[in-house]
PDB file of C-alpha atoms in Angstrom:
ATOM      1  CA  MET A 215       0.000   0.000   0.000  1.00 48.00           C
ATOM      2  CA  SER A 216       1.041   3.578  -0.425  1.00 54.00           C
ATOM      3  CA  ALA A 217       1.347   5.730   2.644  1.00 60.00           C
ATOM      4  CA  PRO A 218      -2.161   6.685   3.782  1.00 71.00           C
ATOM      5  CA  SER A 219      -3.371  10.224   3.172  1.00 80.00           C
ATOM      6  CA  ALA A 220      -4.484  10.496   6.796  1.00 85.00           C
ATOM      7  CA  LEU A 221      -3.400   8.916  10.061  1.00 91.00           C
ATOM      8  CA  VAL A 222      -5.103   8.890  13.432  1.00 94.00           C
ATOM      9  CA  PHE A 223      -2.591   9.419  16.226  1.00 93.00           C
ATOM     10  CA  ALA A 224      -3.650   7.472  19.306  1.00 92.00           C
ATOM     11  CA  THR A 225      -2.483   9.870  21.990  1.00 88.00           C
ATOM     12  CA  ASN A 226      -3.907  12.403  24.424  1.00 85.00           C
ATOM     13  CA  ASN A 227      -0.516  14.105  24.778  1.00 84.00           C
ATOM     14  CA  PRO A 228      -0.519  17.465  22.956  1.00 86.00           C
ATOM     15  CA  SER A 229       3.286  17.625  23.003  1.00 82.00           C
ATOM     16  CA  LYS A 230       3.523  14.361  21.069  1.00 85.00           C
ATOM     17  CA  ILE A 231       0.990  15.692  18.574  1.00 87.00           C
ATOM     18  CA  THR A 232       3.197  18.755  18.057  1.00 84.00           C
ATOM     19  CA  ASP A 233       6.215  16.505  17.459  1.00 80.00           C
ATOM     20  CA  LEU A 234       4.460  14.376  14.862  1.00 83.00           C
ATOM     21  CA  SER A 235       2.341  16.999  13.096  1.00 84.00           C
ATOM     22  CA  ALA A 236       5.354  18.761  11.570  1.00 78.00           C
ATOM     23  CA  MET A 237       6.592  15.467  10.140  1.00 80.00           C
ATOM     24  CA  THR A 238       3.227  14.421   8.699  1.00 82.00           C
ATOM     25  CA  GLN A 239       2.810  17.806   7.041  1.00 80.00           C
ATOM     26  CA  SER A 240       6.165  17.507   5.302  1.00 76.00           C
ATOM     27  CA  ALA A 241       5.202  13.997   4.156  1.00 77.00           C
ATOM     28  CA  GLY A 242       1.861  15.179   2.793  1.00 81.00           C
ATOM     29  CA  VAL A 243      -0.093  13.150   5.335  1.00 83.00           C
ATOM     30  CA  GLU A 244      -2.947  14.587   7.400  1.00 88.00           C
ATOM     31  CA  LEU A 245      -2.626  13.873  11.112  1.00 89.00           C
ATOM     32  CA  LEU A 246      -5.930  13.394  12.910  1.00 92.00           C
ATOM     33  CA  THR A 247      -6.214  13.434  16.671  1.00 90.00           C
ATOM     34  CA  LEU A 248      -8.677  11.645  18.907  1.00 92.00           C
ATOM     35  CA  ALA A 249     -10.388  14.994  19.466  1.00 91.00           C
ATOM     36  CA  ASP A 250     -10.794  15.447  15.697  1.00 91.00           C
ATOM     37  CA  LEU A 251     -12.847  12.241  15.623  1.00 92.00           C
ATOM     38  CA  GLY A 252     -14.664  12.926  18.878  1.00 92.00           C
ATOM     39  CA  LEU A 253     -13.035   9.912  20.515  1.00 91.00           C
ATOM     40  CA  VAL A 254     -11.995   9.373  24.108  1.00 87.00           C
ATOM     41  CA  CYS A 255      -9.716   6.401  24.603  1.00 87.00           C
ATOM     42  CA  ILE A 256      -7.261   5.858  27.440  1.00 81.00           C
ATOM     43  CA  PRO A 257      -6.341   2.161  27.417  1.00 88.00           C
ATOM     44  CA  GLU A 258      -4.364   0.732  30.303  1.00 87.00           C
ATOM     45  CA  GLU A 259      -0.770   0.144  29.242  1.00 88.00           C
ATOM     46  CA  THR A 260      -0.162  -3.306  30.657  1.00 90.00           C
ATOM     47  CA  GLY A 261       2.606  -4.396  28.294  1.00 91.00           C
ATOM     48  CA  GLY A 262       6.111  -5.100  29.469  1.00 93.00           C
ATOM     49  CA  THR A 263       7.776  -3.643  26.381  1.00 97.00           C
ATOM     50  CA  PHE A 264       7.530  -0.468  24.323  1.00 97.00           C
ATOM     51  CA  GLU A 265       6.235  -2.563  21.411  1.00 97.00           C
ATOM     52  CA  ALA A 266       3.452  -4.116  23.482  1.00 97.00           C
ATOM     53  CA  ASN A 267       2.262  -0.811  24.890  1.00 96.00           C
ATOM     54  CA  ALA A 268       2.298   0.950  21.517  1.00 97.00           C
ATOM     55  CA  LEU A 269       0.210  -1.850  20.022  1.00 97.00           C
ATOM     56  CA  ILE A 270      -2.245  -1.747  22.943  1.00 96.00           C
ATOM     57  CA  LYS A 271      -2.909   1.942  22.272  1.00 96.00           C
ATOM     58  CA  ALA A 272      -3.101   1.601  18.486  1.00 96.00           C
ATOM     59  CA  ARG A 273      -5.434  -1.401  18.614  1.00 96.00           C
ATOM     60  CA  ALA A 274      -7.746   0.259  21.141  1.00 96.00           C
ATOM     61  CA  VAL A 275      -8.235   3.309  18.924  1.00 96.00           C
ATOM     62  CA  ALA A 276      -8.430   1.214  15.734  1.00 96.00           C
ATOM     63  CA  ALA A 277     -11.394  -0.624  17.245  1.00 95.00           C
ATOM     64  CA  LEU A 278     -13.176   2.750  17.523  1.00 95.00           C
ATOM     65  CA  ALA A 279     -12.039   4.070  14.130  1.00 94.00           C
ATOM     66  CA  PRO A 280     -11.917   0.963  11.895  1.00 93.00           C
ATOM     67  CA  ASN A 281     -11.784   2.887   8.620  1.00 93.00           C
ATOM     68  CA  TYR A 282      -8.548   4.673   9.472  1.00 94.00           C
ATOM     69  CA  THR A 283      -4.913   3.741   9.760  1.00 94.00           C
ATOM     70  CA  VAL A 284      -4.047   4.343  13.413  1.00 96.00           C
ATOM     71  CA  VAL A 285      -0.578   5.001  14.781  1.00 95.00           C
ATOM     72  CA  ALA A 286       0.521   5.098  18.396  1.00 95.00           C
ATOM     73  CA  ASP A 287       3.830   5.458  20.112  1.00 94.00           C
ATOM     74  CA  ASP A 288       5.342   4.292  23.343  1.00 95.00           C
ATOM     75  CA  SER A 289       8.588   5.837  24.385  1.00 95.00           C
ATOM     76  CA  GLY A 290      10.812   6.250  27.374  1.00 97.00           C
ATOM     77  CA  LEU A 291      14.140   7.174  28.875  1.00 98.00           C
ATOM     78  CA  CYS A 292      16.562   4.338  29.602  1.00 98.00           C
ATOM     79  CA  ILE A 293      19.516   5.157  31.856  1.00 98.00           C
ATOM     80  CA  ASP A 294      22.457   2.759  32.048  1.00 98.00           C
ATOM     81  CA  ALA A 295      23.365   3.601  35.651  1.00 98.00           C
ATOM     82  CA  LEU A 296      19.785   2.784  36.683  1.00 98.00           C
ATOM     83  CA  ASP A 297      19.747  -0.568  34.872  1.00 97.00           C
ATOM     84  CA  GLY A 298      17.603   0.840  32.094  1.00 97.00           C
ATOM     85  CA  ALA A 299      15.082   2.615  34.316  1.00 97.00           C
ATOM     86  CA  PRO A 300      12.701   4.323  34.103  1.00 98.00           C
ATOM     87  CA  GLY A 301      12.284   2.579  30.727  1.00 97.00           C
ATOM     88  CA  VAL A 302       8.742   1.431  29.939  1.00 97.00           C
ATOM     89  CA  ASP A 303       7.641   3.043  33.206  1.00 96.00           C
ATOM     90  CA  SER A 304       8.858   6.505  32.146  1.00 97.00           C
ATOM     91  CA  ALA A 305       5.343   7.934  31.994  1.00 92.00           C
ATOM     92  CA  ILE A 306       4.482   6.743  35.506  1.00 94.00           C
ATOM     93  CA  PHE A 307       7.866   7.203  37.193  1.00 97.00           C
ATOM     94  CA  MET A 308       7.151   8.715  40.636  1.00 97.00           C
ATOM     95  CA  GLY A 309       3.431   8.743  39.754  1.00 95.00           C
ATOM     96  CA  GLU A 310       1.514   9.866  36.666  1.00 90.00           C
ATOM     97  CA  ASP A 311       0.624  13.249  38.178  1.00 94.00           C
ATOM     98  CA  THR A 312       4.150  14.116  39.301  1.00 97.00           C
ATOM     99  CA  PRO A 313       5.499  17.127  37.375  1.00 97.00           C
ATOM    100  CA  TYR A 314       8.426  16.327  35.113  1.00 97.00           C
ATOM    101  CA  SER A 315      10.459  19.022  36.839  1.00 97.00           C
ATOM    102  CA  VAL A 316      10.240  16.915  39.999  1.00 98.00           C
ATOM    103  CA  ARG A 317      11.018  13.676  38.174  1.00 98.00           C
ATOM    104  CA  ASN A 318      14.010  15.252  36.447  1.00 98.00           C
ATOM    105  CA  ALA A 319      15.329  16.583  39.745  1.00 98.00           C
ATOM    106  CA  GLU A 320      15.043  13.122  41.271  1.00 98.00           C
ATOM    107  CA  ILE A 321      16.942  11.510  38.389  1.00 98.00           C
ATOM    108  CA  LEU A 322      19.712  14.085  38.756  1.00 98.00           C
ATOM    109  CA  ARG A 323      19.827  13.309  42.478  1.00 98.00           C
ATOM    110  CA  MET A 324      20.035   9.569  41.806  1.00 98.00           C
ATOM    111  CA  LEU A 325      22.917  10.118  39.375  1.00 98.00           C
ATOM    112  CA  ALA A 326      24.735  12.721  41.480  1.00 96.00           C
ATOM    113  CA  SER A 327      27.766  10.472  42.022  1.00 94.00           C
ATOM    114  CA  ALA A 328      27.451   8.358  38.866  1.00 96.00           C
ATOM    115  CA  GLU A 329      30.457   8.261  36.539  1.00 95.00           C
ATOM    116  CA  ASN A 330      28.430   6.651  33.756  1.00 97.00           C
ATOM    117  CA  ARG A 331      25.676   9.027  32.650  1.00 98.00           C
ATOM    118  CA  ALA A 332      24.916   7.276  29.357  1.00 98.00           C
ATOM    119  CA  ALA A 333      21.251   7.126  28.430  1.00 98.00           C
ATOM    120  CA  ARG A 334      18.981   6.776  25.450  1.00 98.00           C
ATOM    121  CA  PHE A 335      15.488   7.679  24.434  1.00 97.00           C
ATOM    122  CA  VAL A 336      13.600   4.776  22.869  1.00 98.00           C
ATOM    123  CA  CYS A 337      10.478   5.097  20.755  1.00 97.00           C
ATOM    124  CA  VAL A 338       8.306   2.435  19.161  1.00 98.00           C
ATOM    125  CA  ILE A 339       5.662   3.440  16.643  1.00 96.00           C
ATOM    126  CA  ALA A 340       2.845   0.941  16.101  1.00 97.00           C
ATOM    127  CA  ALA A 341       0.442   1.079  13.173  1.00 96.00           C
ATOM    128  CA  VAL A 342      -2.847  -0.761  12.785  1.00 96.00           C
ATOM    129  CA  PHE A 343      -4.323  -0.775   9.293  1.00 94.00           C
ATOM    130  CA  PRO A 344      -8.018  -0.924   8.332  1.00 93.00           C
ATOM    131  CA  ASP A 345      -7.595  -4.548   7.226  1.00 92.00           C
ATOM    132  CA  GLY A 346      -6.455  -5.495  10.739  1.00 92.00           C
ATOM    133  CA  ARG A 347      -2.766  -5.922  10.053  1.00 94.00           C
ATOM    134  CA  ASP A 348      -0.249  -4.197  12.265  1.00 95.00           C
ATOM    135  CA  CYS A 349       3.458  -3.513  12.472  1.00 96.00           C
ATOM    136  CA  THR A 350       5.968  -1.616  14.595  1.00 97.00           C
ATOM    137  CA  THR A 351       9.146   0.368  14.090  1.00 97.00           C
ATOM    138  CA  ARG A 352      11.721   1.197  16.744  1.00 97.00           C
ATOM    139  CA  ALA A 353      14.366   3.905  17.016  1.00 97.00           C
ATOM    140  CA  THR A 354      16.670   5.369  19.635  1.00 97.00           C
ATOM    141  CA  ILE A 355      18.791   8.420  20.267  1.00 97.00           C
ATOM    142  CA  GLU A 356      21.927   8.052  22.354  1.00 97.00           C
ATOM    143  CA  GLY A 357      23.020  10.682  24.819  1.00 98.00           C
ATOM    144  CA  GLN A 358      23.808  11.446  28.426  1.00 98.00           C
ATOM    145  CA  ILE A 359      21.995  12.694  31.472  1.00 98.00           C
ATOM    146  CA  ALA A 360      22.967  16.336  31.884  1.00 98.00           C
ATOM    147  CA  LEU A 361      24.368  17.719  35.110  1.00 97.00           C
ATOM    148  CA  ALA A 362      21.465  20.183  35.292  1.00 97.00           C
ATOM    149  CA  PRO A 363      18.278  20.852  33.319  1.00 97.00           C
ATOM    150  CA  ALA A 364      18.601  23.202  30.346  1.00 97.00           C
ATOM    151  CA  GLY A 365      16.219  24.509  27.710  1.00 96.00           C
ATOM    152  CA  GLU A 366      12.589  25.530  27.517  1.00 94.00           C
ATOM    153  CA  ASN A 367      11.493  23.549  24.453  1.00 91.00           C
ATOM    154  CA  GLY A 368      10.331  19.970  24.306  1.00 84.00           C
ATOM    155  CA  PHE A 369       8.660  18.187  27.193  1.00 91.00           C
ATOM    156  CA  GLY A 370       9.114  15.388  29.681  1.00 95.00           C
ATOM    157  CA  TYR A 371      12.733  14.396  30.194  1.00 97.00           C
ATOM    158  CA  ASP A 372      14.021  16.565  27.326  1.00 96.00           C
ATOM    159  CA  PRO A 373      15.668  19.187  29.622  1.00 98.00           C
ATOM    160  CA  ILE A 374      18.016  16.605  31.174  1.00 98.00           C
ATOM    161  CA  PHE A 375      18.852  14.632  28.018  1.00 98.00           C
ATOM    162  CA  PHE A 376      22.138  15.956  26.639  1.00 98.00           C
ATOM    163  CA  VAL A 377      23.216  15.196  23.063  1.00 97.00           C
ATOM    164  CA  PRO A 378      27.041  15.377  23.073  1.00 96.00           C
ATOM    165  CA  HIS A 379      27.636  15.991  19.354  1.00 94.00           C
ATOM    166  CA  LEU A 380      25.246  18.946  19.453  1.00 95.00           C
ATOM    167  CA  GLY A 381      26.368  20.251  22.837  1.00 97.00           C
ATOM    168  CA  LYS A 382      22.736  20.793  23.816  1.00 97.00           C
ATOM    169  CA  THR A 383      19.881  19.110  25.597  1.00 97.00           C
ATOM    170  CA  ILE A 384      16.844  18.094  23.570  1.00 96.00           C
ATOM    171  CA  ALA A 385      14.948  20.949  25.216  1.00 96.00           C
ATOM    172  CA  GLU A 386      17.411  23.447  23.745  1.00 97.00           C
ATOM    173  CA  LEU A 387      16.683  22.383  20.158  1.00 95.00           C
ATOM    174  CA  THR A 388      14.158  23.878  17.779  1.00 92.00           C
ATOM    175  CA  GLN A 389      11.217  21.673  16.825  1.00 86.00           C
ATOM    176  CA  GLU A 390      12.737  21.107  13.373  1.00 87.00           C
ATOM    177  CA  ASP A 391      16.131  20.110  14.773  1.00 91.00           C
ATOM    178  CA  LYS A 392      14.529  17.865  17.374  1.00 90.00           C
ATOM    179  CA  ASN A 393      12.450  16.027  14.773  1.00 86.00           C
ATOM    180  CA  ALA A 394      15.548  15.485  12.631  1.00 88.00           C
ATOM    181  CA  ILE A 395      17.376  13.502  15.320  1.00 92.00           C
ATOM    182  CA  SER A 396      14.784  12.361  17.840  1.00 91.00           C
ATOM    183  CA  HIS A 397      13.772   8.799  18.574  1.00 93.00           C
ATOM    184  CA  ARG A 398      10.152   9.633  17.695  1.00 91.00           C
ATOM    185  CA  GLY A 399      11.126  11.336  14.450  1.00 89.00           C
ATOM    186  CA  LYS A 400      13.316   8.445  13.318  1.00 94.00           C
ATOM    187  CA  ALA A 401      10.744   5.808  14.259  1.00 95.00           C
ATOM    188  CA  PHE A 402       7.950   7.650  12.445  1.00 92.00           C
ATOM    189  CA  ARG A 403       9.980   8.191   9.278  1.00 90.00           C
ATOM    190  CA  GLU A 404      10.789   4.481   9.301  1.00 93.00           C
ATOM    191  CA  MET A 405       7.075   3.707   9.691  1.00 92.00           C
ATOM    192  CA  LEU A 406       6.277   5.786   6.593  1.00 88.00           C
ATOM    193  CA  LYS A 407       8.826   3.701   4.692  1.00 88.00           C
ATOM    194  CA  VAL A 408       7.239   0.483   5.957  1.00 89.00           C
ATOM    195  CA  MET A 409       3.808   1.653   4.842  1.00 86.00           C
ATOM    196  CA  LYS A 410       5.160   2.085   1.307  1.00 79.00           C
ATOM    197  CA  ALA A 411       7.079  -1.197   1.270  1.00 74.00           C
ATOM    198  CA  SER A 412       6.144  -4.029  -1.060  1.00 50.00           C
ATOM    199  CA  GLU A 413       5.164  -6.416   1.742  1.00 53.00           C
ATOM    200  CA  PHE A 414       2.289  -4.089   2.623  1.00 52.00           C
ATOM    201  CA  LYS A 415       0.877  -3.797  -0.908  1.00 47.00           C
TER     202      LYS A 415
END
């Protein structure tokens, strides 16, 4: 199949919508939100992997919008010194309602004496097609946990994720620069390629 002309993004996170909307526009694909379709869907993310959770969200929305191709993402911050935590629990680390400024401060406290500050953002994009088939793509961005938060852009853990070759945190990048290198940007561009691939014709 060719890439669909419209995608439904299974998320209630406006920051993720901002990330993806710029990429869909440049690809000539209309991005529809749950609000655009009048849908409310907050499935419980019970999977133990990014892939499982992304598919849970995509399948839940696809059941409500069967005529659309639905995409969902699950992403998180994996820190080597914390044995990969918070990982798949990134969204609920210290509680779902805890401000990210508090979570980021706690991570910096936990790594105060750590020599190894290596970390990566991981993103899995899941797609469910109108015919019921599904697939996933996965991408990462390698970096380090900064010594202090920096930047006002982005969201979540972006202010403490330092990209050495750029000399900036993700939160210090413009939206365009972030999309060019981010885990979500890379995973979504790969998904567009998959949608055009021969095995999906």
